[in-house]
Amino acid sequence: MTKHAALWNPLANDSHPAGWISSDAITLSNLIRQGIQPSPLMVCSGGTSSRCAADGLWTLDLRARHRQLVISEAGDEVEIGAGLSMAEVLEGLQTRGRSIPVGLSTLPGSGFVLTGGISPLSRSQGLAMDHIVGLRGVWGNGDFFELSAPVSPHEEQQQWRGLLGAAPFLAIVTAIRLRTQELTPLVIWRSIGSAQQLSIAMEVAEQWNHSASLQWTWNERIELFIVCFANDAAAIKAVESLKTRLGQCAESSMTMVPGQHAQPPFGTLARSTALQGRIHTEIVSRLGPAWGQRWPALMAELEQLMRRRPHPGCQISAQQLGGKSSQVPVSRTSFLHRDAIWKPWCTATWSAGDTKGRDRALEWLWQTNNLVSDYCPGAHLAQIHPHLSCHKAELHDAFQDWLPGLNQLKTHHDPHGLLPPL
Ligand SMILES: Cc1cc2nc3c(=O)[nH]c(=O)nc-3n(C[C@H](O)[C@H](O)[C@H](O)COP(=O)(O)OP(=O)(O)OC[C@H]3O[C@@H](n4cnc5c(N)ncnc54)[C@H](O)[C@@H]3O)c2cc1C
């Protein structure tokens, strides 16, 4: 049991856990065998999700003891402790001119990699998860594991598949071995657009077949955020041509950065003023195909929902997939929705302690999620919600016909439900 460092996620940080565990894998395995009660055990790596700590439950804090970063001699692989943030991983790799594709923020920890890891670079480099070549840790039953990416179909492939995308339900991963990428400068265009300009940008982006990806967030205003490799002439030409087609966009800026460690913040342009007070949030994420002709109808309904949002922090965002992220066989990982082109996510926000405000925000979240689900049938479990009514439906939408296989793994490797339920 240890004192813990603050958690980035305010909801988790404001919770009152039974206590904190910070141990190496051997002590963890012993503790599990002795029995940790009450369960489920919460697991915290980056501490950025709402469910890494909760009232009355124990939290395993990986940030204190699992911090190694070992780069292979050739630089093409790295082993990271599961307590490092993506910022720390990028910082370590940068010294060797290497990188991995991380998300729109470098704050998240290994939960980002293990739940998929959708990056603005995923269209050309794949998901962060697609870079995993080895995993080490402790199953929910206390057994140790050390697995390498399987080369042929055999029993262990099921375990591998389970851990890549559903690890939070099965095991505690303490170390991850990843393939690295060459660190390459990026060009990033940010701007404020109207709903009409967003429509045009989405229509154009759905045709892209190079490294450019479109991200957007819709709050008080709509922020457009496009990322591509600085050495990808076709992508830069496409971004320039989109800029011309969109015409006047407020606060437009094009920057070149040496890599994702230096990418500008995403989402800050969408609000003119910062939110006041202590804010709690829940986020649900969907995955789905190109929206094409269906987008105007969806946009009209989203406009209505945005007008009725119960708190100024409630927002809808999306990031673009496709390309490399769609080339991994569905049966290889628990990230099933390989055909997804868009990952929209909805953020419900309320002031800490305002229970009515929480109810209103969650009601808005369910309405928005229902609407978006018609267009994006898949769920992305980047945030897990065993404490909310959507949990069962989200599991079904994330894992579909692989859910029985995961339940079988859970029966075997976490029979007493130490980790969140499937
Ligand atoms: C600012 C911000 C930007 C983001 N941008 C993106 C993005 O661009 N793309 C994207 O895909 N996602 C993005 N996310 C979502 C984020 O990647 C997920 O919520 C991720 O699960 C967070 O991981 P964490 O380690 O930081 O969080 P934590 O809250 O510590 O962990 C998240 C969950 O994963 C489980 N978990 C964590 N580590 C382990 C482990 N080692 N073994 C077993 N279970 C574990 C925990 O039980 C917990 O439920 C973003 C989140 C934030 C806050």
XYZ file of C-alpha atoms and ligand atoms in Angstrom:
475
model
C 0.000 0.000 0.000
C 1.405 3.381 -0.936
C 0.471 6.991 -1.202
C -0.286 7.796 -4.807
C 0.481 10.609 -7.220
C -2.495 12.643 -8.453
C -4.534 11.163 -11.304
C -5.064 13.167 -14.450
C -8.727 12.171 -14.650
C -10.595 14.397 -12.143
C -13.456 11.919 -11.585
C -11.034 9.130 -10.692
C -8.885 11.542 -8.689
C -11.886 12.668 -6.612
C -12.876 9.063 -5.774
C -12.140 7.414 -2.413
C -10.506 4.057 -3.132
C -10.067 1.396 -0.443
C -6.330 1.833 -0.974
C -3.450 1.806 -3.430
C -1.183 -1.065 -4.416
C 2.171 -0.382 -5.978
C 4.128 -3.587 -6.403
C 6.343 -5.560 -8.729
C 4.863 -8.490 -10.660
C 5.920 -11.102 -8.067
C 4.314 -9.309 -5.121
C 1.249 -8.610 -7.252
C 0.889 -12.295 -8.087
C 1.185 -13.169 -4.359
C -1.399 -10.544 -3.415
C -3.818 -11.895 -6.025
C -3.384 -15.452 -4.754
C -4.041 -14.301 -1.183
C -7.203 -12.574 -2.457
C -7.843 -8.879 -3.022
C -11.208 -7.772 -1.658
C -13.394 -6.033 -2.513
C -13.090 -6.595 -6.258
C -12.864 -5.647 -9.059
C -9.325 -4.372 -8.783
C -8.872 -1.050 -10.565
C -5.729 -0.673 -12.687
C -4.076 2.676 -13.308
C -1.338 3.290 -15.859
C -1.739 6.779 -17.338
C -4.610 7.551 -14.968
C -6.517 9.392 -17.696
C -9.772 7.388 -17.743
C -12.656 7.694 -15.281
C -12.329 4.065 -14.196
C -8.714 3.771 -13.039
C -9.803 4.359 -9.434
C -13.202 4.150 -7.777
C -14.899 4.504 -4.394
C -14.240 1.600 -2.045
C -12.059 -0.398 -4.477
C -8.321 -1.080 -4.549
C -6.238 0.525 -7.300
C -3.065 -1.008 -8.631
C -0.905 1.988 -9.567
C 1.561 0.886 -12.262
C 3.165 4.307 -12.487
C 5.583 3.846 -9.576
C 7.231 0.481 -10.290
C 6.879 -0.247 -13.994
C 8.906 2.456 -15.680
C 11.667 0.816 -17.731
C 12.361 1.858 -21.323
C 14.812 -0.399 -23.114
C 15.556 0.231 -26.779
C 17.016 -2.586 -28.875
C 20.478 -2.089 -30.327
C 19.088 -1.503 -33.817
C 16.422 0.834 -32.411
C 13.641 -1.100 -34.119
C 12.079 -2.356 -30.861
C 11.443 -0.958 -27.412
C 10.303 -2.545 -24.168
C 8.303 -0.186 -21.997
C 7.097 -0.554 -18.443
C 3.308 -0.250 -18.315
C 3.540 2.725 -15.963
C 5.057 5.105 -18.524
C 3.000 7.780 -20.250
C 3.145 8.092 -24.024
C 5.017 11.386 -23.540
C 7.724 9.494 -21.629
C 7.878 6.767 -24.280
C 8.247 9.320 -27.089
C 10.874 11.219 -25.132
C 12.929 8.043 -24.691
C 12.604 7.008 -28.341
C 13.349 10.470 -29.683
C 16.970 10.197 -28.540
C 17.389 7.384 -31.099
C 15.364 9.037 -33.878
C 12.519 6.549 -33.323
C 8.845 6.834 -32.420
C 5.533 4.978 -32.111
C 2.175 6.324 -33.274
C 0.448 7.889 -30.256
C -2.893 9.633 -29.907
C -4.024 13.228 -30.004
C -2.495 13.723 -26.583
C 0.658 12.174 -25.125
C -0.832 12.099 -21.599
C -2.313 8.575 -21.726
C -0.377 5.558 -20.511
C -0.271 1.908 -21.569
C -4.097 1.751 -21.521
C -3.836 3.680 -24.810
C -1.717 0.983 -26.463
C -3.639 -1.969 -25.003
C -7.115 -0.715 -25.987
C -6.161 -0.046 -29.619
C -4.350 3.232 -29.739
C -5.856 5.305 -32.518
C -3.340 7.839 -33.753
C -3.533 10.609 -36.357
C -0.795 8.480 -37.974
C -2.805 5.228 -37.908
C -3.797 5.538 -41.556
C -0.158 5.148 -42.563
C 1.363 3.307 -39.576
C -1.540 1.334 -38.082
C -2.822 1.369 -34.519
C -0.386 1.595 -31.601
C -1.568 -1.943 -30.740
C -0.418 -3.170 -34.143
C 3.143 -2.409 -33.017
C 3.031 -4.814 -30.048
C 5.430 -7.746 -30.416
C 5.573 -8.938 -26.820
C 3.642 -8.712 -23.548
C 4.480 -9.560 -19.967
C 2.273 -9.525 -16.908
C 0.000 -11.333 -14.505
C -3.390 -12.878 -15.336
C -6.371 -12.149 -13.117
C -5.778 -15.525 -11.409
C -2.229 -14.562 -10.398
C -0.382 -16.644 -13.025
C 2.498 -14.950 -14.845
C 2.628 -14.713 -18.625
C 5.208 -13.709 -21.191
C 3.944 -13.827 -24.752
C 5.404 -12.947 -28.142
C 3.416 -12.175 -31.274
C 2.368 -15.598 -32.595
C 3.692 -16.654 -35.976
C 1.246 -19.521 -36.533
C -2.226 -20.397 -35.232
C -2.052 -22.282 -31.918
C -3.595 -22.105 -28.464
C -1.632 -19.071 -27.367
C -3.008 -17.059 -30.211
C -6.321 -16.839 -28.322
C -4.523 -15.334 -25.337
C -2.650 -12.946 -27.588
C -5.848 -11.925 -29.328
C -7.561 -11.426 -25.980
C -4.824 -9.226 -24.554
C -4.691 -7.000 -27.631
C -7.834 -4.947 -27.071
C -9.407 -6.654 -24.046
C -6.502 -6.785 -21.559
C -8.342 -4.690 -18.926
C -10.823 -7.584 -18.447
C -8.253 -10.394 -18.308
C -4.862 -9.405 -16.986
C -2.502 -6.806 -15.680
C 0.102 -6.109 -18.330
C 3.325 -4.931 -16.708
C 5.592 -4.590 -19.787
C 5.010 -4.150 -23.523
C 7.486 -4.751 -26.349
C 6.768 -2.584 -29.387
C 8.073 -2.231 -32.911
C 9.207 1.354 -33.457
C 8.928 3.711 -36.428
C 11.389 6.218 -37.771
C 10.758 9.638 -36.229
C 9.405 11.748 -39.094
C 8.425 15.453 -39.073
C 4.722 16.228 -39.364
C 2.686 19.015 -40.895
C -0.399 19.977 -38.891
C -3.178 22.268 -40.067
C -5.593 23.569 -37.435
C -8.519 25.852 -37.880
C -12.087 26.752 -36.942
C -14.731 25.794 -39.492
C -18.499 25.984 -39.872
C -20.684 22.850 -39.933
C -20.768 23.285 -43.716
C -16.976 23.406 -43.926
C -16.759 20.318 -41.722
C -19.078 18.532 -44.172
C -16.797 19.408 -47.067
C -13.672 18.388 -45.136
C -15.178 15.014 -44.238
C -16.319 14.321 -47.780
C -12.833 15.136 -49.107
C -10.990 13.252 -46.324
C -12.947 10.072 -47.043
C -11.273 10.032 -50.478
C -7.709 10.423 -49.160
C -5.233 7.629 -49.903
C -2.065 9.106 -48.347
C -0.835 9.919 -44.842
C -3.231 12.809 -44.114
C -5.909 12.299 -41.472
C -8.744 14.537 -40.345
C -9.722 15.003 -36.716
C -12.411 17.364 -35.486
C -14.078 18.414 -32.288
C -17.429 20.167 -31.991
C -18.002 22.255 -28.907
C -18.871 25.963 -28.913
C -17.104 25.989 -32.305
C -15.831 23.292 -34.641
C -12.075 22.666 -34.689
C -10.519 20.949 -37.701
C -7.149 19.268 -37.131
C -5.319 17.623 -40.018
C -2.046 15.742 -39.636
C 0.245 14.364 -42.347
C 3.906 13.509 -42.826
C 6.026 16.472 -43.898
C 7.726 14.273 -46.518
C 4.414 13.181 -48.087
C 4.038 15.584 -51.026
C 0.687 14.110 -52.103
C -0.774 14.609 -48.620
C 0.458 18.203 -48.372
C -0.964 18.981 -51.800
C -4.300 17.475 -50.721
C -4.359 19.560 -47.532
C -3.553 22.740 -49.527
C -6.294 21.912 -51.998
C -8.803 21.305 -49.171
C -7.838 24.650 -47.605
C -8.555 26.384 -50.914
C -11.880 24.584 -51.265
C -12.953 25.518 -47.729
C -12.200 29.222 -48.247
C -11.998 31.481 -45.224
C -11.412 29.557 -41.967
C -10.862 31.355 -38.675
C -7.631 30.901 -36.705
C -6.104 28.831 -39.493
C -2.484 27.813 -38.944
C -0.142 25.339 -40.592
C 2.840 24.177 -38.540
C 5.653 21.726 -39.004
C 6.743 19.772 -35.910
C 9.564 17.231 -35.494
C 7.155 14.490 -34.372
C 4.121 13.739 -32.250
C 5.990 14.685 -29.066
C 5.680 18.279 -30.310
C 2.174 18.189 -31.794
C -0.068 21.134 -30.827
C -2.956 20.457 -28.425
C -6.112 19.070 -30.010
C -9.499 20.570 -29.132
C -8.416 23.832 -27.524
C -9.628 25.965 -30.457
C -13.175 24.605 -30.113
C -13.827 26.718 -27.008
C -13.142 30.431 -26.667
C -12.952 30.264 -22.860
C -11.731 27.570 -20.489
C -14.330 25.693 -18.431
C -14.663 26.961 -14.874
C -14.463 24.834 -11.725
C -13.816 21.144 -11.270
C -15.206 19.110 -14.145
C -16.124 15.416 -14.310
C -16.562 13.576 -17.591
C -17.539 10.246 -19.107
C -16.639 9.413 -22.695
C -18.068 6.807 -25.059
C -16.398 6.024 -28.380
C -17.813 4.460 -31.525
C -16.274 2.981 -34.674
C -17.846 2.954 -38.100
C -17.461 3.130 -41.871
C -17.292 6.165 -44.169
C -20.406 8.327 -43.743
C -20.523 9.604 -47.325
C -24.035 10.686 -48.313
C -25.345 9.941 -44.802
C -23.311 12.714 -43.152
C -25.706 15.668 -43.828
C -28.559 13.857 -42.023
C -26.307 12.939 -39.105
C -24.914 16.460 -38.946
C -28.414 17.981 -38.781
C -29.266 15.762 -35.811
C -25.928 16.451 -34.129
C -26.592 20.180 -34.498
C -29.845 19.700 -32.558
C -28.075 17.749 -29.838
C -25.305 20.320 -29.590
C -27.927 23.060 -29.122
C -29.462 21.078 -26.238
C -26.230 20.074 -24.496
C -26.655 20.422 -20.742
C -23.115 21.668 -19.985
C -20.678 23.748 -22.057
C -18.108 20.945 -21.801
C -20.324 18.377 -23.555
C -18.902 17.776 -26.998
C -18.584 15.448 -29.960
C -15.286 14.690 -31.689
C -13.958 12.276 -34.277
C -10.731 10.928 -35.674
C -10.089 9.251 -38.992
C -8.933 5.674 -39.559
C -8.497 3.501 -42.641
C -5.411 2.652 -44.688
C -2.914 0.648 -42.629
C -5.268 0.287 -39.648
C -7.680 -1.709 -41.840
C -5.037 -4.156 -43.092
C -4.680 -6.306 -39.969
C -6.870 -9.462 -40.036
C -9.920 -9.177 -37.757
C -9.049 -12.510 -36.099
C -5.611 -11.271 -34.953
C -6.742 -8.874 -32.167
C -9.791 -7.916 -30.082
C -9.988 -4.645 -32.030
C -12.543 -6.082 -34.462
C -13.695 -3.026 -36.359
C -10.873 -2.951 -38.851
C -13.145 -1.502 -41.535
C -13.736 1.631 -39.440
C -13.013 4.952 -41.099
C -14.294 7.155 -38.265
C -14.018 6.984 -34.526
C -16.478 9.525 -33.142
C -16.554 10.019 -29.376
C -19.009 11.879 -27.185
C -18.015 13.575 -23.953
C -20.552 14.123 -21.164
C -19.450 16.830 -18.742
C -20.786 18.129 -15.447
C -19.527 20.084 -12.453
C -18.066 17.835 -9.743
C -20.684 17.127 -7.062
C -23.669 18.207 -9.205
C -25.686 14.960 -9.253
C -28.546 16.429 -11.278
C -26.043 17.846 -13.726
C -24.463 14.380 -13.991
C -27.878 12.819 -14.746
C -28.582 15.427 -17.414
C -25.134 15.017 -18.980
C -25.426 11.221 -19.057
C -28.928 11.436 -20.559
C -27.471 13.648 -23.292
C -24.624 11.159 -23.728
C -27.057 8.243 -24.236
C -29.092 10.225 -26.774
C -25.959 11.195 -28.685
C -24.514 7.710 -28.474
C -27.787 6.187 -29.742
C -27.798 8.497 -32.712
C -24.130 7.942 -33.570
C -24.502 4.156 -33.121
C -26.817 4.064 -36.157
C -23.875 5.275 -38.231
C -21.069 3.644 -36.253
C -22.146 0.199 -35.047
C -18.816 -0.635 -33.389
C -17.729 0.460 -29.919
C -14.145 1.379 -29.055
C -13.487 0.460 -25.426
C -10.773 3.035 -24.877
C -12.728 3.870 -21.734
C -14.505 1.045 -19.931
C -17.832 1.627 -18.158
C -18.678 -1.304 -15.861
C -20.272 1.290 -13.547
C -22.685 2.615 -16.204
C -25.805 1.178 -17.860
C -24.121 1.039 -21.279
C -21.513 -1.575 -20.265
C -23.172 -4.726 -21.642
C -24.175 -3.078 -24.923
C -20.673 -1.645 -25.340
C -19.085 -5.067 -24.798
C -21.381 -6.510 -27.429
C -20.687 -3.706 -29.899
C -16.930 -3.895 -29.317
C -16.406 -7.661 -29.377
C -19.451 -9.088 -31.207
C -18.979 -12.789 -32.043
C -15.581 -12.817 -30.296
C -17.253 -12.099 -26.913
C -17.832 -15.832 -26.130
C -14.132 -16.461 -26.860
C -13.183 -13.672 -24.464
C -15.526 -15.072 -21.822
C -13.816 -18.427 -22.186
C -10.440 -16.758 -21.632
C -11.879 -14.944 -18.628
C -13.188 -18.211 -17.128
C -9.703 -19.601 -17.443
C -7.508 -16.640 -16.550
C -9.701 -14.539 -14.255
C -12.188 -17.049 -12.805
C -12.910 -15.038 -9.633
C -13.562 -11.750 -11.448
C -10.605 -9.822 -10.015
C -10.780 -7.531 -13.042
C -13.844 -5.742 -14.495
C -16.649 -8.011 -15.794
C -17.086 -9.056 -19.391
C -6.417 13.816 -23.479
C -6.718 12.448 -24.032
C -6.512 12.196 -25.388
C -6.789 10.921 -25.907
N -6.567 10.685 -27.240
C -6.765 9.444 -27.732
C -6.473 9.149 -29.083
O -6.064 10.007 -29.865
N -6.667 7.882 -29.521
C -7.140 6.894 -28.682
O -7.275 5.743 -29.125
N -7.436 7.153 -27.405
C -7.262 8.396 -26.916
N -7.553 8.651 -25.609
C -8.165 7.603 -24.795
C -7.113 6.823 -24.014
O -6.127 6.314 -24.846
C -7.799 5.649 -23.291
O -8.777 6.115 -22.413
C -6.789 4.789 -22.548
O -7.439 3.633 -22.073
C -6.176 5.539 -21.400
O -5.126 4.805 -20.891
P -4.376 5.293 -19.572
O -3.353 4.285 -19.255
O -3.963 6.692 -19.720
O -5.573 5.325 -18.531
P -5.969 4.515 -17.240
O -7.176 5.228 -16.777
O -4.835 4.374 -16.306
O -6.361 3.098 -17.804
C -7.457 2.934 -18.653
C -8.069 1.547 -18.509
O -7.204 0.558 -19.008
C -6.920 -0.432 -18.011
N -5.466 -0.582 -18.012
C -4.565 0.406 -18.092
N -3.316 -0.109 -18.116
C -3.443 -1.436 -18.026
C -2.492 -2.493 -17.995
N -1.188 -2.237 -18.062
N -2.962 -3.760 -17.896
C -4.302 -4.006 -17.854
N -5.229 -3.029 -17.884
C -4.803 -1.755 -17.956
C -7.427 0.119 -16.689
O -8.127 -0.870 -15.981
C -8.362 1.225 -17.076
O -9.702 0.787 -17.027
C -7.297 9.903 -25.059
C -7.504 10.174 -23.705
C -7.217 11.431 -23.189
C -7.441 11.684 -21.722
